[in-house]
Amino acid sequence: MEPGPEFGNLFRTFEHTAYRLELRDQYNIPHEEEPLAKFLAGEPDASYHEGWLHMIREATAEGRRFSRVRVVSFPLTDYTRFAMWVAGYTREAGDDIRYITREQAVGLPDYDYWLFDSSRLYKMHFDDEDHFLGAEAVEDPAVVVQHNHWRDAAQHHATTREEFVAKHEQRDHRR
């Protein structure tokens, strides 16, 4: 389950679609510590994200699609606000990131997952401090079908960042 090169290779080898459901209000990612601190200090810098953006641009140019749904709690955490800012760059590169409220996420699983080509499912594991521990491949066809259903339901209710902010800006009192 260690997040090694095999897991990373999935992002370069999927054929059609890569979908992620994100449920956490915080992700403790070592290479994001400094960019998050800069963002909170009013000096945002997305240059750390260039490798990911390049990979998404390549996939998009080849006709492959990245998409996500992020479940959001109120008030927004500092990390969520940072991730929404970074999503501007990620969306420009071709990653379709959409948002739903925690209330709208009732009935979805309580964990993050990646679903590649609607057939390869990876349940993500984190420790109590929000560090990514690894991804568990799930091969049971019925479980994969259920996650496809959850993907479709989440995408049906999700909105773009712009729509989300316009609808919910009054709920985030730190803006």
mmCIF file of C-alpha atoms in Angstrom:
data_model
loop_
_atom_site.group_PDB
_atom_site.id
_atom_site.type_symbol
_atom_site.label_atom_id
_atom_site.label_comp_id
_atom_site.label_asym_id
_atom_site.label_seq_id
_atom_site.Cartn_x
_atom_site.Cartn_y
_atom_site.Cartn_z
ATOM 1 C CA MET A 1 0.000 0.000 0.000
ATOM 2 C CA GLU A 2 3.048 2.287 0.064
ATOM 3 C CA PRO A 3 2.537 5.220 -2.388
ATOM 4 C CA GLY A 4 5.318 4.207 -4.732
ATOM 5 C CA PRO A 5 6.022 4.423 -8.433
ATOM 6 C CA GLU A 6 3.352 1.848 -9.312
ATOM 7 C CA PHE A 7 0.617 4.133 -7.982
ATOM 8 C CA GLY A 8 2.163 7.167 -9.686
ATOM 9 C CA ASN A 9 2.364 5.287 -12.965
ATOM 10 C CA LEU A 10 -1.440 4.928 -13.024
ATOM 11 C CA PHE A 11 -1.729 8.637 -13.824
ATOM 12 C CA ARG A 12 0.359 8.223 -16.961
ATOM 13 C CA THR A 13 -1.073 4.920 -18.179
ATOM 14 C CA PHE A 14 -4.862 5.212 -17.881
ATOM 15 C CA GLU A 15 -6.617 5.096 -21.247
ATOM 16 C CA HIS A 16 -9.696 7.316 -20.933
ATOM 17 C CA THR A 17 -10.600 8.686 -17.508
ATOM 18 C CA ALA A 18 -9.090 9.287 -14.087
ATOM 19 C CA TYR A 19 -11.606 10.330 -11.422
ATOM 20 C CA ARG A 20 -11.051 11.195 -7.786
ATOM 21 C CA LEU A 21 -13.457 11.749 -4.926
ATOM 22 C CA GLU A 22 -11.857 13.979 -2.260
ATOM 23 C CA LEU A 23 -13.486 14.098 1.158
ATOM 24 C CA ARG A 24 -10.840 15.469 3.507
ATOM 25 C CA ASP A 25 -10.749 19.077 4.726
ATOM 26 C CA GLN A 26 -6.962 18.903 5.004
ATOM 27 C CA TYR A 27 -4.212 17.028 3.185
ATOM 28 C CA ASN A 28 -0.814 17.074 4.828
ATOM 29 C CA ILE A 29 1.400 16.861 1.762
ATOM 30 C CA PRO A 30 5.064 17.678 2.454
ATOM 31 C CA HIS A 31 5.717 19.411 -0.878
ATOM 32 C CA GLU A 32 2.690 21.672 -0.273
ATOM 33 C CA GLU A 33 3.799 22.986 3.140
ATOM 34 C CA GLU A 34 5.755 25.953 1.783
ATOM 35 C CA PRO A 35 3.226 26.854 -0.966
ATOM 36 C CA LEU A 36 0.403 26.726 1.609
ATOM 37 C CA ALA A 37 2.363 28.995 3.976
ATOM 38 C CA LYS A 38 3.022 31.438 1.113
ATOM 39 C CA PHE A 39 -0.647 31.401 0.156
ATOM 40 C CA LEU A 40 -1.694 32.158 3.738
ATOM 41 C CA ALA A 41 0.882 34.970 3.877
ATOM 42 C CA GLY A 42 -0.626 36.549 0.770
ATOM 43 C CA GLU A 43 2.253 35.496 -1.505
ATOM 44 C CA PRO A 44 0.720 32.640 -3.519
ATOM 45 C CA ASP A 45 3.077 30.581 -5.684
ATOM 46 C CA ALA A 46 1.877 27.610 -7.740
ATOM 47 C CA SER A 47 5.248 26.796 -9.303
ATOM 48 C CA TYR A 48 5.576 23.671 -7.109
ATOM 49 C CA HIS A 49 2.646 22.207 -9.059
ATOM 50 C CA GLU A 50 4.235 22.340 -12.543
ATOM 51 C CA GLY A 51 4.981 18.608 -12.792
ATOM 52 C CA TRP A 52 1.351 17.697 -12.116
ATOM 53 C CA LEU A 53 0.092 20.406 -14.487
ATOM 54 C CA HIS A 54 2.400 19.167 -17.241
ATOM 55 C CA MET A 55 1.104 15.611 -16.818
ATOM 56 C CA ILE A 56 -2.519 16.804 -17.008
ATOM 57 C CA ARG A 57 -1.810 18.900 -20.118
ATOM 58 C CA GLU A 58 -0.226 15.884 -21.817
ATOM 59 C CA ALA A 59 -3.128 13.606 -20.921
ATOM 60 C CA THR A 60 -5.671 16.182 -22.082
ATOM 61 C CA ALA A 61 -3.807 16.671 -25.371
ATOM 62 C CA GLU A 62 -4.033 12.891 -25.885
ATOM 63 C CA GLY A 63 -7.798 12.945 -25.269
ATOM 64 C CA ARG A 64 -7.638 11.488 -21.752
ATOM 65 C CA ARG A 65 -9.683 13.121 -18.988
ATOM 66 C CA PHE A 66 -8.988 13.961 -15.366
ATOM 67 C CA SER A 67 -11.949 14.882 -13.130
ATOM 68 C CA ARG A 68 -12.643 15.237 -9.425
ATOM 69 C CA VAL A 69 -15.346 16.075 -6.979
ATOM 70 C CA ARG A 70 -14.284 17.770 -3.756
ATOM 71 C CA VAL A 71 -16.540 17.614 -0.730
ATOM 72 C CA VAL A 72 -16.354 20.876 1.194
ATOM 73 C CA SER A 73 -17.115 21.714 4.837
ATOM 74 C CA PHE A 74 -17.956 25.147 6.235
ATOM 75 C CA PRO A 75 -16.269 27.244 7.309
ATOM 76 C CA LEU A 76 -13.681 26.505 4.656
ATOM 77 C CA THR A 77 -10.357 25.356 6.057
ATOM 78 C CA ASP A 78 -7.174 27.179 5.080
ATOM 79 C CA TYR A 79 -6.198 24.115 3.090
ATOM 80 C CA THR A 80 -9.529 24.082 1.206
ATOM 81 C CA ARG A 81 -9.131 27.753 0.289
ATOM 82 C CA PHE A 82 -5.568 27.026 -0.892
ATOM 83 C CA ALA A 83 -6.723 23.987 -2.902
ATOM 84 C CA MET A 84 -9.496 26.041 -4.510
ATOM 85 C CA TRP A 85 -6.904 28.614 -5.568
ATOM 86 C CA VAL A 86 -4.567 25.941 -6.971
ATOM 87 C CA ALA A 87 -7.554 24.410 -8.784
ATOM 88 C CA GLY A 88 -7.599 27.453 -11.052
ATOM 89 C CA TYR A 89 -4.294 26.318 -12.519
ATOM 90 C CA THR A 90 -5.261 22.665 -12.499
ATOM 91 C CA ARG A 91 -8.542 23.380 -14.329
ATOM 92 C CA GLU A 92 -6.678 25.413 -16.962
ATOM 93 C CA ALA A 93 -4.463 22.367 -17.545
ATOM 94 C CA GLY A 94 -7.524 20.165 -18.109
ATOM 95 C CA ASP A 95 -8.519 18.712 -14.712
ATOM 96 C CA ASP A 96 -12.299 19.144 -14.279
ATOM 97 C CA ILE A 97 -12.592 19.889 -10.548
ATOM 98 C CA ARG A 98 -16.068 20.345 -9.089
ATOM 99 C CA TYR A 99 -17.450 20.913 -5.595
ATOM 100 C CA ILE A 100 -20.294 19.772 -3.360
ATOM 101 C CA THR A 101 -21.087 20.570 0.243
ATOM 102 C CA ARG A 102 -20.677 17.982 2.969
ATOM 103 C CA GLU A 103 -24.492 17.930 3.264
ATOM 104 C CA GLN A 104 -24.786 16.989 -0.427
ATOM 105 C CA ALA A 105 -22.298 14.142 0.071
ATOM 106 C CA VAL A 106 -24.671 12.046 2.181
ATOM 107 C CA GLY A 107 -24.612 8.534 0.773
ATOM 108 C CA LEU A 108 -21.069 8.790 -0.606
ATOM 109 C CA PRO A 109 -18.244 6.779 0.955
ATOM 110 C CA ASP A 110 -16.271 8.281 3.851
ATOM 111 C CA TYR A 111 -12.891 7.912 2.115
ATOM 112 C CA ASP A 112 -11.066 9.246 -0.930
ATOM 113 C CA TYR A 113 -10.613 7.088 -3.985
ATOM 114 C CA TRP A 114 -9.249 7.152 -7.523
ATOM 115 C CA LEU A 115 -11.126 5.358 -10.298
ATOM 116 C CA PHE A 116 -9.217 4.827 -13.540
ATOM 117 C CA ASP A 117 -11.096 3.971 -16.740
ATOM 118 C CA SER A 118 -14.177 3.126 -14.668
ATOM 119 C CA SER A 119 -12.593 -0.233 -13.870
ATOM 120 C CA ARG A 120 -9.460 0.183 -11.722
ATOM 121 C CA LEU A 121 -10.346 1.337 -8.222
ATOM 122 C CA TYR A 122 -7.876 2.535 -5.580
ATOM 123 C CA LYS A 123 -9.088 3.346 -2.075
ATOM 124 C CA MET A 124 -6.789 5.934 -0.493
ATOM 125 C CA HIS A 125 -5.548 5.677 3.087
ATOM 126 C CA PHE A 126 -4.402 8.502 5.370
ATOM 127 C CA ASP A 127 -3.122 8.652 8.927
ATOM 128 C CA ASP A 128 -4.648 10.765 11.715
ATOM 129 C CA GLU A 129 -2.450 13.724 10.696
ATOM 130 C CA ASP A 130 -3.757 13.624 7.088
ATOM 131 C CA HIS A 131 -0.585 12.131 5.551
ATOM 132 C CA PHE A 132 -1.165 9.887 2.534
ATOM 133 C CA LEU A 133 -0.183 6.329 3.441
ATOM 134 C CA GLY A 134 -0.984 4.589 0.177
ATOM 135 C CA ALA A 135 -3.673 3.264 -2.103
ATOM 136 C CA GLU A 136 -5.335 -0.109 -1.902
ATOM 137 C CA ALA A 137 -6.350 -1.729 -5.195
ATOM 138 C CA VAL A 138 -9.917 -3.021 -5.015
ATOM 139 C CA GLU A 139 -10.785 -5.659 -7.595
ATOM 140 C CA ASP A 140 -14.242 -6.874 -6.556
ATOM 141 C CA PRO A 141 -16.426 -6.023 -9.612
ATOM 142 C CA ALA A 142 -19.483 -5.197 -7.474
ATOM 143 C CA VAL A 143 -17.449 -2.740 -5.382
ATOM 144 C CA VAL A 144 -16.039 -1.122 -8.538
ATOM 145 C CA VAL A 145 -19.571 -0.725 -9.931
ATOM 146 C CA GLN A 146 -20.694 0.878 -6.643
ATOM 147 C CA HIS A 147 -17.841 3.407 -6.883
ATOM 148 C CA ASN A 148 -18.859 4.215 -10.461
ATOM 149 C CA HIS A 149 -22.353 4.908 -9.137
ATOM 150 C CA TRP A 150 -20.927 7.183 -6.413
ATOM 151 C CA ARG A 151 -18.825 8.981 -9.040
ATOM 152 C CA ASP A 152 -21.888 9.594 -11.188
ATOM 153 C CA ALA A 153 -23.980 10.775 -8.231
ATOM 154 C CA ALA A 154 -21.267 13.127 -6.982
ATOM 155 C CA GLN A 155 -20.687 14.584 -10.444
ATOM 156 C CA HIS A 156 -24.424 15.072 -10.920
ATOM 157 C CA HIS A 157 -24.663 17.290 -7.823
ATOM 158 C CA ALA A 158 -21.278 19.025 -8.113
ATOM 159 C CA THR A 159 -20.714 22.511 -9.486
ATOM 160 C CA THR A 160 -17.725 24.390 -10.845
ATOM 161 C CA ARG A 161 -15.629 26.464 -8.464
ATOM 162 C CA GLU A 162 -17.182 29.665 -9.801
ATOM 163 C CA GLU A 163 -20.731 28.363 -9.321
ATOM 164 C CA PHE A 164 -19.849 27.009 -5.897
ATOM 165 C CA VAL A 165 -18.359 30.295 -4.680
ATOM 166 C CA ALA A 166 -21.258 32.334 -6.073
ATOM 167 C CA LYS A 167 -23.787 30.117 -4.300
ATOM 168 C CA HIS A 168 -21.949 29.614 -1.008
ATOM 169 C CA GLU A 169 -19.740 32.669 -0.486
ATOM 170 C CA GLN A 170 -21.838 33.913 2.432
ATOM 171 C CA ARG A 171 -21.209 30.646 4.324
ATOM 172 C CA ASP A 172 -17.454 31.222 4.415
ATOM 173 C CA HIS A 173 -17.050 34.094 6.839
ATOM 174 C CA ARG A 174 -13.273 34.299 6.348
ATOM 175 C CA ARG A 175 -13.459 35.669 2.783
#
